[in-house]
Coordinates of C-alpha atoms in Angstrom, one line a residue:
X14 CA 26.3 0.4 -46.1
X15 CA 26.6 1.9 -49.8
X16 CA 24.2 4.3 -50.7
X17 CA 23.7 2.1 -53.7
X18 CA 22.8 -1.1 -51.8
X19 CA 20.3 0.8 -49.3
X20 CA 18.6 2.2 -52.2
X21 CA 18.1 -1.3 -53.7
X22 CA 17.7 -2.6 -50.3
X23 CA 14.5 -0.1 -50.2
X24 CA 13.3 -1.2 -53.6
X25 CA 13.5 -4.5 -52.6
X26 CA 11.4 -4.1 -49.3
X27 CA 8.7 -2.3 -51.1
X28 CA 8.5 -4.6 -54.0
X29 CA 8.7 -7.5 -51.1
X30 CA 6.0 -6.0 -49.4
X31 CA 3.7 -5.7 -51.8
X32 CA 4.2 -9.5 -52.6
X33 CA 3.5 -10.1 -49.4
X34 CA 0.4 -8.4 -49.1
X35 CA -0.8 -10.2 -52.5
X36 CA 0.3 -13.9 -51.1
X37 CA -1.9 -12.8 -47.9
X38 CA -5.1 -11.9 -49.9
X39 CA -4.6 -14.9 -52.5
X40 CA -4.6 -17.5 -49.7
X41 CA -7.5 -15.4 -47.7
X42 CA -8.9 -15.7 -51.3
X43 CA -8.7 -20.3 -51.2
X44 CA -9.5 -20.1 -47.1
X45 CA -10.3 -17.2 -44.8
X46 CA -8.5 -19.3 -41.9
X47 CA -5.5 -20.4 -43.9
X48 CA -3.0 -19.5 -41.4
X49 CA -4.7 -21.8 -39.0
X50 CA -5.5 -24.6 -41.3
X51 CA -1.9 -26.5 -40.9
X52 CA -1.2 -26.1 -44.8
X53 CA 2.3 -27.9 -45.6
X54 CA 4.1 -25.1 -47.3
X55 CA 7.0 -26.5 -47.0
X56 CA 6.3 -29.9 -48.7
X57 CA 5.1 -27.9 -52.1
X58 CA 8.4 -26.0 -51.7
X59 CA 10.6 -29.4 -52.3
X60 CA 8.2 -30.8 -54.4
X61 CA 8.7 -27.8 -56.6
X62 CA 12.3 -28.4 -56.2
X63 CA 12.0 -31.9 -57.8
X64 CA 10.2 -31.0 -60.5
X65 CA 12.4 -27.8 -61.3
X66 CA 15.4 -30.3 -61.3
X67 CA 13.8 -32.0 -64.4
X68 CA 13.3 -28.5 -66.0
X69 CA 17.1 -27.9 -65.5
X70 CA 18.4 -30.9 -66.3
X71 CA 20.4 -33.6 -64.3
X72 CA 20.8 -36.7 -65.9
X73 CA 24.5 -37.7 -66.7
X74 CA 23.3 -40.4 -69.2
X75 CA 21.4 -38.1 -71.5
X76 CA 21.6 -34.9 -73.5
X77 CA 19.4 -32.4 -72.1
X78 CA 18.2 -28.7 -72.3
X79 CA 18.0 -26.2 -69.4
X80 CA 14.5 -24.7 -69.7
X81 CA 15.0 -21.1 -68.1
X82 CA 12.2 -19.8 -68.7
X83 CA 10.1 -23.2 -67.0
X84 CA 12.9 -23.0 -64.1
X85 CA 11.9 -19.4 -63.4
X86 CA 8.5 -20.3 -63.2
X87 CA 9.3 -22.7 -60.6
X88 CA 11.2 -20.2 -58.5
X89 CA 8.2 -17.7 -58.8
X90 CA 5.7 -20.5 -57.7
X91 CA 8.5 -21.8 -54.6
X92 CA 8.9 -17.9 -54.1
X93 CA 4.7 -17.7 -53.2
X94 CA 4.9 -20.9 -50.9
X95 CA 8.0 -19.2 -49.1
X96 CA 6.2 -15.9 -48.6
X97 CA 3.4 -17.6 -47.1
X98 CA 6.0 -19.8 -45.1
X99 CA 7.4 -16.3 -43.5
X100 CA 3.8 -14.8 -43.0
X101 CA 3.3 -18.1 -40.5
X102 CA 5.6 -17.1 -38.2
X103 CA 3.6 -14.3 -37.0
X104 CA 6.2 -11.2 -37.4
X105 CA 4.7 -8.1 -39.2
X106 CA 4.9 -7.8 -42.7
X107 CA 7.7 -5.0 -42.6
X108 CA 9.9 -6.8 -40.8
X109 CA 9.7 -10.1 -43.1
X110 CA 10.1 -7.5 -46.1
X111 CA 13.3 -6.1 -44.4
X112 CA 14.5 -9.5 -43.5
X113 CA 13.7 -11.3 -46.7
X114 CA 15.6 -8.4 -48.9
X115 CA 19.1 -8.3 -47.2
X116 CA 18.4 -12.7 -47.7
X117 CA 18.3 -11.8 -51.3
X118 CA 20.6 -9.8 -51.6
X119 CA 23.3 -12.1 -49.9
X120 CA 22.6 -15.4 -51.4
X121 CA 25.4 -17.8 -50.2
X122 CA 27.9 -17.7 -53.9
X123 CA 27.1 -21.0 -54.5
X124 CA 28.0 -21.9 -58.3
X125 CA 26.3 -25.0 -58.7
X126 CA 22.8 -25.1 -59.5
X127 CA 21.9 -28.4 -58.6
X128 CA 23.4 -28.1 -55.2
X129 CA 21.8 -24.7 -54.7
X130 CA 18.9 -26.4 -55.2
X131 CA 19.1 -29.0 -53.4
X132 CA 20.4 -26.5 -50.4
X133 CA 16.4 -25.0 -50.9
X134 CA 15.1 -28.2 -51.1
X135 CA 17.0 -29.8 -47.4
X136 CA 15.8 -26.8 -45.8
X137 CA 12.1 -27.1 -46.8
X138 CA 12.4 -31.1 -45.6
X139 CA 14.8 -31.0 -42.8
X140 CA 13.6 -27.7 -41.2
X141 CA 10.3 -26.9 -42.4
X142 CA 11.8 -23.7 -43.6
X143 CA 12.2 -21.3 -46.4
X144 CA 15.6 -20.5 -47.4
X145 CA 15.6 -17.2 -49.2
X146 CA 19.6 -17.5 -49.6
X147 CA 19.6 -20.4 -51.9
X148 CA 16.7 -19.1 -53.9
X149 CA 18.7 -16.1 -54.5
X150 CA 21.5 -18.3 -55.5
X151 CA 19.5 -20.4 -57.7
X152 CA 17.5 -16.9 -59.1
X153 CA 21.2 -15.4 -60.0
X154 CA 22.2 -18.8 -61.5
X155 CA 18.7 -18.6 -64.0
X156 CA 20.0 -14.7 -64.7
X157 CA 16.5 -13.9 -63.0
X158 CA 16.8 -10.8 -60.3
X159 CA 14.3 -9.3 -57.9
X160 CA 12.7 -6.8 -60.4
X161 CA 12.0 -10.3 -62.6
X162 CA 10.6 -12.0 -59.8
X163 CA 8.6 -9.4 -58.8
X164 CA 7.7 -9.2 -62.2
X165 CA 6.5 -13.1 -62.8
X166 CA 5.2 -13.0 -59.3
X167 CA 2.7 -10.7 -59.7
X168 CA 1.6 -11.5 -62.8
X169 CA 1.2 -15.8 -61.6
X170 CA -0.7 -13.9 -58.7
X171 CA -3.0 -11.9 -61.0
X172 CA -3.4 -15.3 -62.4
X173 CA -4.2 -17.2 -60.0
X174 CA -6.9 -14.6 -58.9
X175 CA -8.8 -15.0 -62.2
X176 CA -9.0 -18.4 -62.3
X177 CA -11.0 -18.2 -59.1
X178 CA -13.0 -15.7 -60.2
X179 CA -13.8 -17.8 -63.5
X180 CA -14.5 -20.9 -62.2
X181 CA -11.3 -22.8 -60.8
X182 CA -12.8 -24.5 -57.8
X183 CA -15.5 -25.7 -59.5
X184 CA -14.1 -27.0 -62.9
X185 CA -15.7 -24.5 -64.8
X186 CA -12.8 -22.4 -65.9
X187 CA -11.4 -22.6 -69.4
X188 CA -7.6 -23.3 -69.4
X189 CA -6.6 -23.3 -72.8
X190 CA -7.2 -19.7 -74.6
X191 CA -7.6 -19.9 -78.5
X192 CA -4.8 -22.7 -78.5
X193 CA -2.6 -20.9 -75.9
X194 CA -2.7 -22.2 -72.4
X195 CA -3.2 -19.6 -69.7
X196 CA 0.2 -19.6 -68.4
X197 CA 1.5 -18.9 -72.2
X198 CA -1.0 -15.8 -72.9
X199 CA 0.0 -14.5 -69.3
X200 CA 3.7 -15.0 -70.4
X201 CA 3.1 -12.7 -72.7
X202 CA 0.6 -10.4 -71.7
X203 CA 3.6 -9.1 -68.6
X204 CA 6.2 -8.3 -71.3
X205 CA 3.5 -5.5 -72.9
X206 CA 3.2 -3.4 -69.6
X207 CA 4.9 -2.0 -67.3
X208 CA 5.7 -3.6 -64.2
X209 CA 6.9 -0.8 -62.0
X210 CA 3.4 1.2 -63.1
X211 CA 1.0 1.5 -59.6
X212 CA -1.7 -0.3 -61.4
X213 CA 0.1 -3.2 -62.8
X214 CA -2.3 -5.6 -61.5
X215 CA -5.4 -4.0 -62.4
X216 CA -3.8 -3.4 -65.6
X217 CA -3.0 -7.2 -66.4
X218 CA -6.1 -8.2 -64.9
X219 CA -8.4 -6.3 -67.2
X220 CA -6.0 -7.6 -70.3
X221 CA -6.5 -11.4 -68.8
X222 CA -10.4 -10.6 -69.4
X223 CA -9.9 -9.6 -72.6
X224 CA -8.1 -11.9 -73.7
X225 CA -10.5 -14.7 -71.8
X226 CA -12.4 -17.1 -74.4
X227 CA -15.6 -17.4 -72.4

């Protein structure tokens, strides 16, 4: 092994790790006994799958638009179900951070989006799996590497966090921010700091309160 590739091979783990650490407290955060509540995680990946389709475009019949920046949305929201899909299998977290880098890393060279996506898609129906191969090749496809989806996936994670601490489970949170919805104003909010500082999080969080209109 290149020295290059173990040192992003290292990145990778720690940035993976962390990830998986915030998946595990965001679903402790919806149910303390989420692992043992039979959640179909991988039914919201290929459902995410479908609607990413329509974000990419596949329609013969009609012009259409990729939307990269909606497709990479999807993969950080298919990205959290897969996390919590490896955290049901019971191995330790450094072993699914190890495991899930090198995945990334490979990908499978597949050219086609659609079919790399579809590739995610079979193995979320046909084997109840997450297949961190073809998100990689569907990631490198969207020009989106692990640094951006650590990026996005932390900051949908800090997110998702405020909305239950302002009200999401019982309809009382405001979605739309002075015209913005929340996804927008977080959108932007991530391309002001800096995502490789140690209090990131915290850092985003406390601008997501800011920002709040309530």
């Amino acid at each position: 092994m290149s020295e290059k590739l173990s040192t992003a091979l290292s990145i990778a783990e720690k940035q993976i790790s962390q990830m998986l650490t915030m998946q595990d407290a965001m679903n402790s955060r919806v149910s303390e006994t989420w692992r043992e509540n039979g959640y179909e995680w991988y039914r919201a990946i290929w459902v995410e799958c479908a609607e990413m389709l329509d974000h990419h475009g596949w329609k013969w019949w009609k012009h259409q638009e990729i939307d990269i920046a909606q497709v990479q949305l999807e993969l950080v929201d298919i990205f959290h179900f897969g996390l919590s899909l490896r955290l049901m299998t019971g191995d330790d977290a450094l072993s699914i951070a190890r495991e899930l880098a090198k995945e990334l890393h490979q990908g499978t060279a597949e050219d086609d989006f659609k079919i790399a996506l579809e590739n995610l898609a079979s193995a979320a129906v046909t084997k109840k799996s997450f297949d961190a191969k073809a998100l990689a090749d569907c990631m490198s496809l969207m020009n989106m590497d692990l640094d951006e989806l650590f990026r996005q996936y932390v900051g949908k994670n800090t997110l998702n966090f405020f909305r239950q601490d302002h009200g999401y489970k019982d309809g009382t949170y405001i979605k739309e921010w002075h015209g913005e919805e929340d996804n927008e104003v977080l959108a932007n909010l991530v391309t002001t700091l800096d995502a490789s500082a140690d209090d990131f999080q915290q850092q985003l969080y406390a601008a997501l309160e800011e920002k709040y209109p309530a």
